[in-house]
Amino acid sequence: MTWRATILTLFPEMFPGPLGLSLAGDALEAGRWVLEARQIREHGIGRHRRVDDTPAGGGPGMVMRADVVAAALDAASPAEEARPRLLMSPRGKPLTQGRVRELAAGPGVVVVCGRFEGIDERVIAARSLEEVSIGDYVLSGGEIAALAVLDACIRLLPGVMGAEDSEAEESFEAGLLEYPHYTRPREWEGRTIPDVLLGGNHAAIARWRRSEAERITRERRPDLFGPGRKS
Ligand code: ADE
């Protein structure tokens, strides 16, 4: 079954964007996933196709209307839709490799990209939207976040990723950051490659990589480090 991504956005021209190139682009062309970017404004109100309005209770910015977003969702995905419906939002649950694995293993995703101050809370509840964040910083809209989610999923689809990448995937599966990599030349600007990597002792190399991965994880991401932690 082909993995299907439906994106609801005010900027459908942003898709596939970078996902039309490289690994994801090749997979798209090969039919391993399909993309449908839909214009929310087609469901806007009146001659001007308004999608937003002022916040109830006052305050700055504009809020996307529940009725408009619901109409866009209902047109794009039936009520009995099997795909999870995501809403990209900085207040969402932080995305993990674990959730990415689940999404990639399913039939696909429906992704709502917010703009303005936010989306009327009622449509989030009424259409069971799962709010997802890609990090503790604020983007100007959900589109770039949606591209990140899709990229992370697509590389895990069967036949998309080369064998060389699967090892890196496993290293994150172990809950650790990656160990350092080196290639030729053997000496560059006076810097050498650690001797252990040139010695041909595969057990010693594996031990060194594991200990470097642990050191880097402990230094940079103490929150990931320690017994029982999982991505
Ligand atoms: N929209 C704006 N900022 C975002 C973030 N950090 N994650 C997901 N969606 C967003």
Coordinates of C-alpha atoms and ligand atoms in Angstrom, one line a residue:
M1 CA 0.0 0.0 0.0
T2 CA 1.3 3.4 -0.9
W3 CA 2.0 5.9 1.9
R4 CA -0.2 8.9 1.5
A5 CA 0.5 12.4 2.7
T6 CA -2.3 15.0 2.5
I7 CA -1.3 18.6 3.5
L8 CA -3.8 21.3 4.2
T9 CA -2.1 24.7 3.9
L10 CA -2.5 28.3 2.6
F11 CA 0.8 27.8 0.7
P12 CA 0.5 24.5 -1.3
E13 CA 3.3 25.8 -3.6
M14 CA 5.7 25.0 -0.7
F15 CA 5.2 21.2 -1.4
P16 CA 6.9 19.0 -2.3
G17 CA 9.7 21.7 -2.2
P18 CA 12.8 20.0 -1.0
L19 CA 11.0 16.6 -0.8
G20 CA 10.9 16.6 -4.7
L21 CA 14.7 16.1 -4.6
S22 CA 17.2 13.4 -3.5
L23 CA 15.9 10.4 -1.6
A24 CA 12.3 11.6 -1.0
G25 CA 12.0 12.9 -4.6
D26 CA 13.2 9.7 -6.1
A27 CA 10.8 7.8 -3.9
L28 CA 7.9 10.1 -4.9
E29 CA 8.7 9.5 -8.6
A30 CA 8.9 5.8 -7.9
G31 CA 5.4 5.9 -6.3
R32 CA 6.6 4.8 -2.9
W33 CA 4.6 7.7 -1.4
V34 CA 2.1 10.2 -2.8
L35 CA 1.6 13.8 -1.9
E36 CA -1.5 15.9 -2.1
A37 CA -1.2 19.6 -1.0
R38 CA -4.6 21.2 -0.7
Q39 CA -5.4 24.9 -0.5
I40 CA -7.4 25.7 2.7
R41 CA -8.6 29.0 1.2
E42 CA -10.8 27.1 -1.3
H43 CA -13.0 26.6 1.8
G44 CA -12.8 30.2 2.9
I45 CA -15.8 32.4 3.6
G46 CA -17.4 34.8 1.1
R47 CA -16.1 36.5 -2.0
H48 CA -12.7 37.1 -0.4
R49 CA -12.4 33.5 0.8
R50 CA -11.6 34.6 4.4
V51 CA -9.9 31.9 6.5
D52 CA -9.2 33.8 9.7
D53 CA -10.8 36.3 12.1
T54 CA -10.0 38.3 15.2
P55 CA -9.5 36.4 18.4
A56 CA -12.5 36.1 20.8
G57 CA -11.6 38.0 23.9
G58 CA -9.3 40.4 22.0
G59 CA -5.5 40.4 21.7
P60 CA -3.1 40.5 18.8
G61 CA -3.1 38.5 15.6
M62 CA -5.7 36.5 13.8
V63 CA -7.1 33.0 14.4
M64 CA -8.0 30.4 11.7
R65 CA -11.7 29.7 11.7
A66 CA -12.9 26.3 12.9
D67 CA -15.6 26.1 10.2
V68 CA -13.1 26.7 7.4
V69 CA -10.4 24.3 8.7
A70 CA -13.2 21.6 9.3
A71 CA -14.5 22.0 5.7
A72 CA -11.0 21.7 4.3
L73 CA -10.4 18.6 6.4
D74 CA -13.8 17.0 5.6
A75 CA -13.2 17.5 1.9
A76 CA -9.7 16.0 2.1
S77 CA -10.3 13.0 4.4
P78 CA -13.5 11.0 5.1
A79 CA -14.9 10.8 8.6
E80 CA -13.7 7.1 8.8
E81 CA -10.1 8.2 7.8
A82 CA -7.5 5.7 9.0
R83 CA -4.6 8.2 8.8
P84 CA -3.7 10.2 11.8
R85 CA -4.5 13.9 11.5
L86 CA -1.7 16.1 12.7
L87 CA -1.7 19.8 13.4
M88 CA 1.8 21.3 13.3
S89 CA 2.1 23.6 16.3
P90 CA 4.9 24.8 18.6
R91 CA 2.6 23.8 21.6
G92 CA 2.3 20.3 20.3
K93 CA 3.9 17.2 21.7
P94 CA 7.6 17.1 20.6
L95 CA 8.1 14.7 17.7
T96 CA 10.3 11.7 18.5
Q97 CA 11.9 9.0 16.3
G98 CA 9.5 6.6 18.0
R99 CA 6.4 8.5 16.7
V100 CA 8.0 8.9 13.3
R101 CA 8.5 5.1 13.1
E102 CA 4.8 4.6 14.0
L103 CA 3.6 7.1 11.4
A104 CA 5.9 5.6 8.7
A105 CA 4.5 2.1 9.5
G106 CA 0.9 3.3 8.9
P107 CA -1.1 4.3 5.8
G108 CA 0.2 7.9 5.8
V109 CA -0.8 11.3 7.4
V110 CA -3.1 14.2 7.0
V111 CA -1.3 17.4 8.2
V112 CA -2.8 20.8 8.9
C113 CA -0.4 23.7 8.7
G114 CA -1.3 26.6 10.9
R115 CA -0.5 30.2 10.2
F116 CA -1.5 33.3 12.2
E117 CA -1.7 33.1 15.9
G118 CA -3.3 29.7 15.8
I119 CA -6.4 27.7 15.0
D120 CA -9.8 27.8 16.7
E121 CA -9.6 25.3 19.6
R122 CA -12.9 23.7 18.7
V123 CA -11.8 22.2 15.4
I124 CA -8.8 20.6 17.1
A125 CA -11.2 18.8 19.5
A126 CA -14.0 18.1 16.9
R127 CA -11.6 16.6 14.3
S128 CA -9.2 14.9 16.8
L129 CA -6.2 16.7 15.6
E130 CA -2.9 15.5 17.2
E131 CA -0.7 18.6 17.8
V132 CA 2.9 18.0 17.0
S133 CA 5.9 20.2 17.5
I134 CA 9.3 19.8 15.9
G135 CA 11.2 21.7 18.6
D136 CA 11.1 24.5 21.1
Y137 CA 11.3 27.5 18.7
V138 CA 8.6 29.2 16.7
L139 CA 8.4 29.0 12.9
S140 CA 6.3 31.4 10.9
G141 CA 3.9 28.6 10.0
G142 CA 3.5 24.8 10.0
E143 CA 4.7 24.1 6.5
I144 CA 8.4 23.8 7.2
A145 CA 7.5 21.6 10.2
A146 CA 5.3 19.4 8.0
L147 CA 8.2 19.0 5.6
A148 CA 10.4 17.9 8.4
V149 CA 7.8 15.3 9.6
L150 CA 7.3 14.0 6.1
D151 CA 11.1 13.7 5.5
A152 CA 11.6 11.8 8.7
C153 CA 8.8 9.3 7.7
I154 CA 9.7 8.9 4.0
R155 CA 13.2 7.8 4.6
L156 CA 11.9 4.9 6.7
L157 CA 9.4 3.6 4.0
P158 CA 10.4 0.2 2.5
G159 CA 12.9 0.6 -0.3
V160 CA 13.6 4.3 0.2
M161 CA 16.7 4.3 2.2
G162 CA 20.0 2.6 1.1
A163 CA 21.7 0.1 3.3
E164 CA 24.3 2.6 4.3
D165 CA 21.8 4.7 6.1
S166 CA 20.1 1.9 8.1
E167 CA 23.1 1.6 10.4
A168 CA 22.8 5.3 11.4
E169 CA 19.1 4.7 12.1
E170 CA 20.0 1.9 14.4
S171 CA 22.4 4.0 16.3
F172 CA 19.6 6.5 17.1
E173 CA 17.4 3.5 17.9
A174 CA 19.9 2.7 20.7
G175 CA 19.0 6.2 22.1
L176 CA 22.5 7.6 21.5
L177 CA 23.8 10.4 19.2
E178 CA 26.2 9.3 16.4
Y179 CA 29.9 8.6 16.9
P180 CA 32.4 10.7 14.8
H181 CA 33.1 9.8 11.2
Y182 CA 36.4 10.1 9.2
T183 CA 37.5 9.4 5.7
R184 CA 40.5 10.1 3.5
P185 CA 42.9 11.8 3.5
R186 CA 44.6 10.2 6.5
E187 CA 46.1 13.5 7.6
W188 CA 44.3 16.8 6.9
E189 CA 45.5 20.2 8.1
G190 CA 47.7 18.4 10.7
R191 CA 44.7 16.4 12.0
T192 CA 44.9 12.6 11.9
I193 CA 42.3 9.8 12.1
P194 CA 42.1 8.0 15.5
D195 CA 44.5 5.0 15.3
V196 CA 41.8 2.5 16.3
L197 CA 39.9 3.1 13.1
L198 CA 42.9 2.2 11.0
G199 CA 43.9 -0.9 12.9
G200 CA 41.4 -3.3 11.4
N201 CA 40.3 -4.7 14.8
H202 CA 36.5 -4.7 14.3
A203 CA 35.7 -5.4 17.9
A204 CA 37.9 -2.6 19.1
I205 CA 36.4 -0.2 16.5
A206 CA 32.9 -1.1 17.7
R207 CA 33.9 -0.5 21.4
W208 CA 35.4 2.9 20.5
R209 CA 32.3 4.0 18.5
R210 CA 30.0 3.0 21.3
S211 CA 32.1 4.8 23.9
E212 CA 32.3 7.9 21.7
A213 CA 28.6 7.8 21.1
E214 CA 28.0 7.6 24.8
R215 CA 30.5 10.5 25.5
I216 CA 28.8 12.8 22.9
T217 CA 25.3 11.9 24.1
R218 CA 26.3 12.5 27.8
E219 CA 27.9 15.9 26.9
R220 CA 25.3 17.3 24.5
R221 CA 22.0 15.5 25.5
P222 CA 22.1 14.4 29.2
D223 CA 18.3 14.2 28.9
L224 CA 18.8 11.2 26.5
F225 CA 21.4 9.5 28.5
G226 CA 21.0 7.0 31.2
P227 CA 19.4 3.6 31.7
G228 CA 16.0 3.0 30.3
R229 CA 15.9 6.1 28.0
K230 CA 14.5 5.6 24.6
S231 CA 14.1 8.0 21.6
Ligands
ADE1 N1 4.6 25.9 13.8 C1 5.3 27.0 14.2 N2 6.4 26.6 15.0 C2 6.3 25.2 15.0 C3 7.1 24.2 15.6 N3 8.2 24.5 16.4 N4 6.8 22.9 15.5 C4 5.7 22.6 14.7 N5 4.9 23.5 14.1 C5 5.2 24.8 14.3

